[in-house]
Amino acid sequence: MPGSTHDTTAARIWNILTALRDAGLIALGDKGYHGYDRTGQQVMTPYKGRNKPASQKDANRAHTRLRGPGERAHAQLKTWRILRKPRCCPRRTERIAKAIHVLQNYEVTAG
């Protein structure tokens, strides 16, 4: 989809919520996903607003801790130019992403 398409619009077009429900998975979304999952069963989002009670702040911290590794991994993958315009079969991009992950971990640990 074009980059100007909002995440929730793309999720509705591709029926992501139904796929999550069918697979029995839960997704962690950012505050932009408030209202996307009306039941609150498949997409967990942090609390919005200011002056939240301590319990909501703690829940937001836990949510951020769970989302953090995925956000960092996505940011690292975006820095690798090879994934900007893959010229191979789309099924092979998964293997490329896994190889990049291995190389990135090696670079970080050997660093």
JSON list of C-alpha atoms in Angstrom, two decimals:
[
{"chain": "A", "resi": 1, "resn": "MET", "atom": "CA", "xyz": [0.00, 0.00, 0.00]},
{"chain": "A", "resi": 2, "resn": "PRO", "atom": "CA", "xyz": [1.19, 3.58, -0.51]},
{"chain": "A", "resi": 3, "resn": "GLY", "atom": "CA", "xyz": [3.05, 5.10, 2.41]},
{"chain": "A", "resi": 4, "resn": "SER", "atom": "CA", "xyz": [0.34, 7.73, 2.85]},
{"chain": "A", "resi": 5, "resn": "THR", "atom": "CA", "xyz": [-2.17, 5.04, 3.85]},
{"chain": "A", "resi": 6, "resn": "HIS", "atom": "CA", "xyz": [-2.77, 5.08, 7.61]},
{"chain": "A", "resi": 7, "resn": "ASP", "atom": "CA", "xyz": [-2.04, 1.88, 9.54]},
{"chain": "A", "resi": 8, "resn": "THR", "atom": "CA", "xyz": [-5.63, 1.32, 10.65]},
{"chain": "A", "resi": 9, "resn": "THR", "atom": "CA", "xyz": [-6.94, 1.87, 7.12]},
{"chain": "A", "resi": 10, "resn": "ALA", "atom": "CA", "xyz": [-4.50, -0.72, 5.77]},
{"chain": "A", "resi": 11, "resn": "ALA", "atom": "CA", "xyz": [-5.44, -3.09, 8.62]},
{"chain": "A", "resi": 12, "resn": "ARG", "atom": "CA", "xyz": [-9.13, -2.75, 7.71]},
{"chain": "A", "resi": 13, "resn": "ILE", "atom": "CA", "xyz": [-8.44, -3.32, 4.00]},
{"chain": "A", "resi": 14, "resn": "TRP", "atom": "CA", "xyz": [-6.40, -6.46, 4.71]},
{"chain": "A", "resi": 15, "resn": "ASN", "atom": "CA", "xyz": [-8.79, -7.69, 7.47]},
{"chain": "A", "resi": 16, "resn": "ILE", "atom": "CA", "xyz": [-5.99, -7.96, 10.01]},
{"chain": "A", "resi": 17, "resn": "LEU", "atom": "CA", "xyz": [-8.41, -8.11, 12.94]},
{"chain": "A", "resi": 18, "resn": "THR", "atom": "CA", "xyz": [-10.13, -11.19, 11.51]},
{"chain": "A", "resi": 19, "resn": "ALA", "atom": "CA", "xyz": [-6.79, -12.86, 10.82]},
{"chain": "A", "resi": 20, "resn": "LEU", "atom": "CA", "xyz": [-5.66, -12.18, 14.41]},
{"chain": "A", "resi": 21, "resn": "ARG", "atom": "CA", "xyz": [-8.91, -13.58, 15.78]},
{"chain": "A", "resi": 22, "resn": "ASP", "atom": "CA", "xyz": [-8.71, -16.70, 13.59]},
{"chain": "A", "resi": 23, "resn": "ALA", "atom": "CA", "xyz": [-5.10, -17.33, 14.60]},
{"chain": "A", "resi": 24, "resn": "GLY", "atom": "CA", "xyz": [-5.81, -16.69, 18.29]},
{"chain": "A", "resi": 25, "resn": "LEU", "atom": "CA", "xyz": [-3.18, -13.94, 18.47]},
{"chain": "A", "resi": 26, "resn": "ILE", "atom": "CA", "xyz": [-3.06, -10.62, 20.30]},
{"chain": "A", "resi": 27, "resn": "ALA", "atom": "CA", "xyz": [-1.39, -7.54, 18.79]},
{"chain": "A", "resi": 28, "resn": "LEU", "atom": "CA", "xyz": [0.16, -4.63, 20.66]},
{"chain": "A", "resi": 29, "resn": "GLY", "atom": "CA", "xyz": [-0.75, -1.37, 18.96]},
{"chain": "A", "resi": 30, "resn": "ASP", "atom": "CA", "xyz": [0.13, 2.24, 19.58]},
{"chain": "A", "resi": 31, "resn": "LYS", "atom": "CA", "xyz": [-2.38, 4.93, 20.55]},
{"chain": "A", "resi": 32, "resn": "GLY", "atom": "CA", "xyz": [-3.39, 5.32, 16.90]},
{"chain": "A", "resi": 33, "resn": "TYR", "atom": "CA", "xyz": [-5.19, 1.97, 17.13]},
{"chain": "A", "resi": 34, "resn": "HIS", "atom": "CA", "xyz": [-7.67, 3.13, 19.80]},
{"chain": "A", "resi": 35, "resn": "GLY", "atom": "CA", "xyz": [-11.13, 2.14, 18.60]},
{"chain": "A", "resi": 36, "resn": "TYR", "atom": "CA", "xyz": [-9.88, -0.21, 15.88]},
{"chain": "A", "resi": 37, "resn": "ASP", "atom": "CA", "xyz": [-10.73, -3.30, 17.92]},
{"chain": "A", "resi": 38, "resn": "ARG", "atom": "CA", "xyz": [-14.01, -2.41, 19.61]},
{"chain": "A", "resi": 39, "resn": "THR", "atom": "CA", "xyz": [-13.93, -5.51, 21.82]},
{"chain": "A", "resi": 40, "resn": "GLY", "atom": "CA", "xyz": [-10.36, -4.89, 23.02]},
{"chain": "A", "resi": 41, "resn": "GLN", "atom": "CA", "xyz": [-9.62, -8.62, 22.72]},
{"chain": "A", "resi": 42, "resn": "GLN", "atom": "CA", "xyz": [-7.17, -8.70, 19.79]},
{"chain": "A", "resi": 43, "resn": "VAL", "atom": "CA", "xyz": [-5.40, -5.32, 19.78]},
{"chain": "A", "resi": 44, "resn": "MET", "atom": "CA", "xyz": [-4.06, -3.96, 23.07]},
{"chain": "A", "resi": 45, "resn": "THR", "atom": "CA", "xyz": [-3.35, -0.21, 23.18]},
{"chain": "A", "resi": 46, "resn": "PRO", "atom": "CA", "xyz": [-1.94, 2.06, 25.89]},
{"chain": "A", "resi": 47, "resn": "TYR", "atom": "CA", "xyz": [-4.10, 4.46, 27.86]},
{"chain": "A", "resi": 48, "resn": "LYS", "atom": "CA", "xyz": [-4.50, 7.97, 26.45]},
{"chain": "A", "resi": 49, "resn": "GLY", "atom": "CA", "xyz": [-4.60, 11.32, 28.21]},
{"chain": "A", "resi": 50, "resn": "ARG", "atom": "CA", "xyz": [-2.80, 13.26, 30.87]},
{"chain": "A", "resi": 51, "resn": "ASN", "atom": "CA", "xyz": [-2.88, 12.91, 34.65]},
{"chain": "A", "resi": 52, "resn": "LYS", "atom": "CA", "xyz": [-3.43, 9.16, 34.53]},
{"chain": "A", "resi": 53, "resn": "PRO", "atom": "CA", "xyz": [-3.56, 7.19, 37.77]},
{"chain": "A", "resi": 54, "resn": "ALA", "atom": "CA", "xyz": [-0.48, 5.19, 38.73]},
{"chain": "A", "resi": 55, "resn": "SER", "atom": "CA", "xyz": [-2.10, 1.91, 37.64]},
{"chain": "A", "resi": 56, "resn": "GLN", "atom": "CA", "xyz": [-2.58, 3.19, 34.07]},
{"chain": "A", "resi": 57, "resn": "LYS", "atom": "CA", "xyz": [0.97, 4.57, 33.98]},
{"chain": "A", "resi": 58, "resn": "ASP", "atom": "CA", "xyz": [2.28, 1.17, 35.07]},
{"chain": "A", "resi": 59, "resn": "ALA", "atom": "CA", "xyz": [0.18, -0.55, 32.40]},
{"chain": "A", "resi": 60, "resn": "ASN", "atom": "CA", "xyz": [1.56, 1.85, 29.75]},
{"chain": "A", "resi": 61, "resn": "ARG", "atom": "CA", "xyz": [5.14, 1.14, 30.87]},
{"chain": "A", "resi": 62, "resn": "ALA", "atom": "CA", "xyz": [4.56, -2.61, 30.62]},
{"chain": "A", "resi": 63, "resn": "HIS", "atom": "CA", "xyz": [2.99, -2.14, 27.19]},
{"chain": "A", "resi": 64, "resn": "THR", "atom": "CA", "xyz": [6.00, -0.11, 26.03]},
{"chain": "A", "resi": 65, "resn": "ARG", "atom": "CA", "xyz": [8.42, -2.74, 27.36]},
{"chain": "A", "resi": 66, "resn": "LEU", "atom": "CA", "xyz": [6.65, -5.41, 25.33]},
{"chain": "A", "resi": 67, "resn": "ARG", "atom": "CA", "xyz": [6.51, -3.30, 22.14]},
{"chain": "A", "resi": 68, "resn": "GLY", "atom": "CA", "xyz": [10.06, -1.92, 22.38]},
{"chain": "A", "resi": 69, "resn": "PRO", "atom": "CA", "xyz": [12.01, -4.84, 20.88]},
{"chain": "A", "resi": 70, "resn": "GLY", "atom": "CA", "xyz": [9.67, -5.04, 17.88]},
{"chain": "A", "resi": 71, "resn": "GLU", "atom": "CA", "xyz": [9.91, -1.29, 17.29]},
{"chain": "A", "resi": 72, "resn": "ARG", "atom": "CA", "xyz": [13.73, -1.42, 17.42]},
{"chain": "A", "resi": 73, "resn": "ALA", "atom": "CA", "xyz": [13.85, -4.40, 15.07]},
{"chain": "A", "resi": 74, "resn": "HIS", "atom": "CA", "xyz": [11.58, -2.64, 12.58]},
{"chain": "A", "resi": 75, "resn": "ALA", "atom": "CA", "xyz": [13.71, 0.52, 12.73]},
{"chain": "A", "resi": 76, "resn": "GLN", "atom": "CA", "xyz": [16.87, -1.52, 12.12]},
{"chain": "A", "resi": 77, "resn": "LEU", "atom": "CA", "xyz": [15.35, -3.35, 9.15]},
{"chain": "A", "resi": 78, "resn": "LYS", "atom": "CA", "xyz": [14.38, -0.02, 7.58]},
{"chain": "A", "resi": 79, "resn": "THR", "atom": "CA", "xyz": [18.05, 1.07, 7.60]},
{"chain": "A", "resi": 80, "resn": "TRP", "atom": "CA", "xyz": [19.04, -1.84, 5.34]},
{"chain": "A", "resi": 81, "resn": "ARG", "atom": "CA", "xyz": [18.68, -0.60, 1.76]},
{"chain": "A", "resi": 82, "resn": "ILE", "atom": "CA", "xyz": [18.19, -4.10, 0.34]},
{"chain": "A", "resi": 83, "resn": "LEU", "atom": "CA", "xyz": [14.62, -4.22, 1.67]},
{"chain": "A", "resi": 84, "resn": "ARG", "atom": "CA", "xyz": [13.52, -0.93, 0.08]},
{"chain": "A", "resi": 85, "resn": "LYS", "atom": "CA", "xyz": [12.92, -2.40, -3.37]},
{"chain": "A", "resi": 86, "resn": "PRO", "atom": "CA", "xyz": [13.25, -6.18, -3.25]},
{"chain": "A", "resi": 87, "resn": "ARG", "atom": "CA", "xyz": [13.83, -7.56, -6.73]},
{"chain": "A", "resi": 88, "resn": "CYS", "atom": "CA", "xyz": [13.12, -11.17, -5.83]},
{"chain": "A", "resi": 89, "resn": "CYS", "atom": "CA", "xyz": [10.12, -13.28, -5.05]},
{"chain": "A", "resi": 90, "resn": "PRO", "atom": "CA", "xyz": [8.21, -11.81, -2.06]},
{"chain": "A", "resi": 91, "resn": "ARG", "atom": "CA", "xyz": [8.48, -15.15, -0.28]},
{"chain": "A", "resi": 92, "resn": "ARG", "atom": "CA", "xyz": [12.28, -14.80, -0.18]},
{"chain": "A", "resi": 93, "resn": "THR", "atom": "CA", "xyz": [12.15, -11.51, 1.71]},
{"chain": "A", "resi": 94, "resn": "GLU", "atom": "CA", "xyz": [11.45, -13.43, 4.92]},
{"chain": "A", "resi": 95, "resn": "ARG", "atom": "CA", "xyz": [14.77, -15.25, 4.56]},
{"chain": "A", "resi": 96, "resn": "ILE", "atom": "CA", "xyz": [16.51, -11.97, 3.77]},
{"chain": "A", "resi": 97, "resn": "ALA", "atom": "CA", "xyz": [15.00, -10.36, 6.87]},
{"chain": "A", "resi": 98, "resn": "LYS", "atom": "CA", "xyz": [16.14, -13.30, 9.02]},
{"chain": "A", "resi": 99, "resn": "ALA", "atom": "CA", "xyz": [19.66, -13.05, 7.59]},
{"chain": "A", "resi": 100, "resn": "ILE", "atom": "CA", "xyz": [19.71, -9.33, 8.31]},
{"chain": "A", "resi": 101, "resn": "HIS", "atom": "CA", "xyz": [18.60, -10.04, 11.86]},
{"chain": "A", "resi": 102, "resn": "VAL", "atom": "CA", "xyz": [21.48, -12.50, 12.32]},
{"chain": "A", "resi": 103, "resn": "LEU", "atom": "CA", "xyz": [23.98, -10.02, 10.88]},
{"chain": "A", "resi": 104, "resn": "GLN", "atom": "CA", "xyz": [22.61, -7.20, 13.03]},
{"chain": "A", "resi": 105, "resn": "ASN", "atom": "CA", "xyz": [22.89, -9.31, 16.19]},
{"chain": "A", "resi": 106, "resn": "TYR", "atom": "CA", "xyz": [26.43, -10.33, 15.26]},
{"chain": "A", "resi": 107, "resn": "GLU", "atom": "CA", "xyz": [27.38, -6.70, 14.70]},
{"chain": "A", "resi": 108, "resn": "VAL", "atom": "CA", "xyz": [25.92, -5.66, 18.05]},
{"chain": "A", "resi": 109, "resn": "THR", "atom": "CA", "xyz": [27.51, -8.48, 20.07]},
{"chain": "A", "resi": 110, "resn": "ALA", "atom": "CA", "xyz": [30.92, -8.40, 18.33]},
{"chain": "A", "resi": 111, "resn": "GLY", "atom": "CA", "xyz": [30.92, -4.64, 18.23]}
]
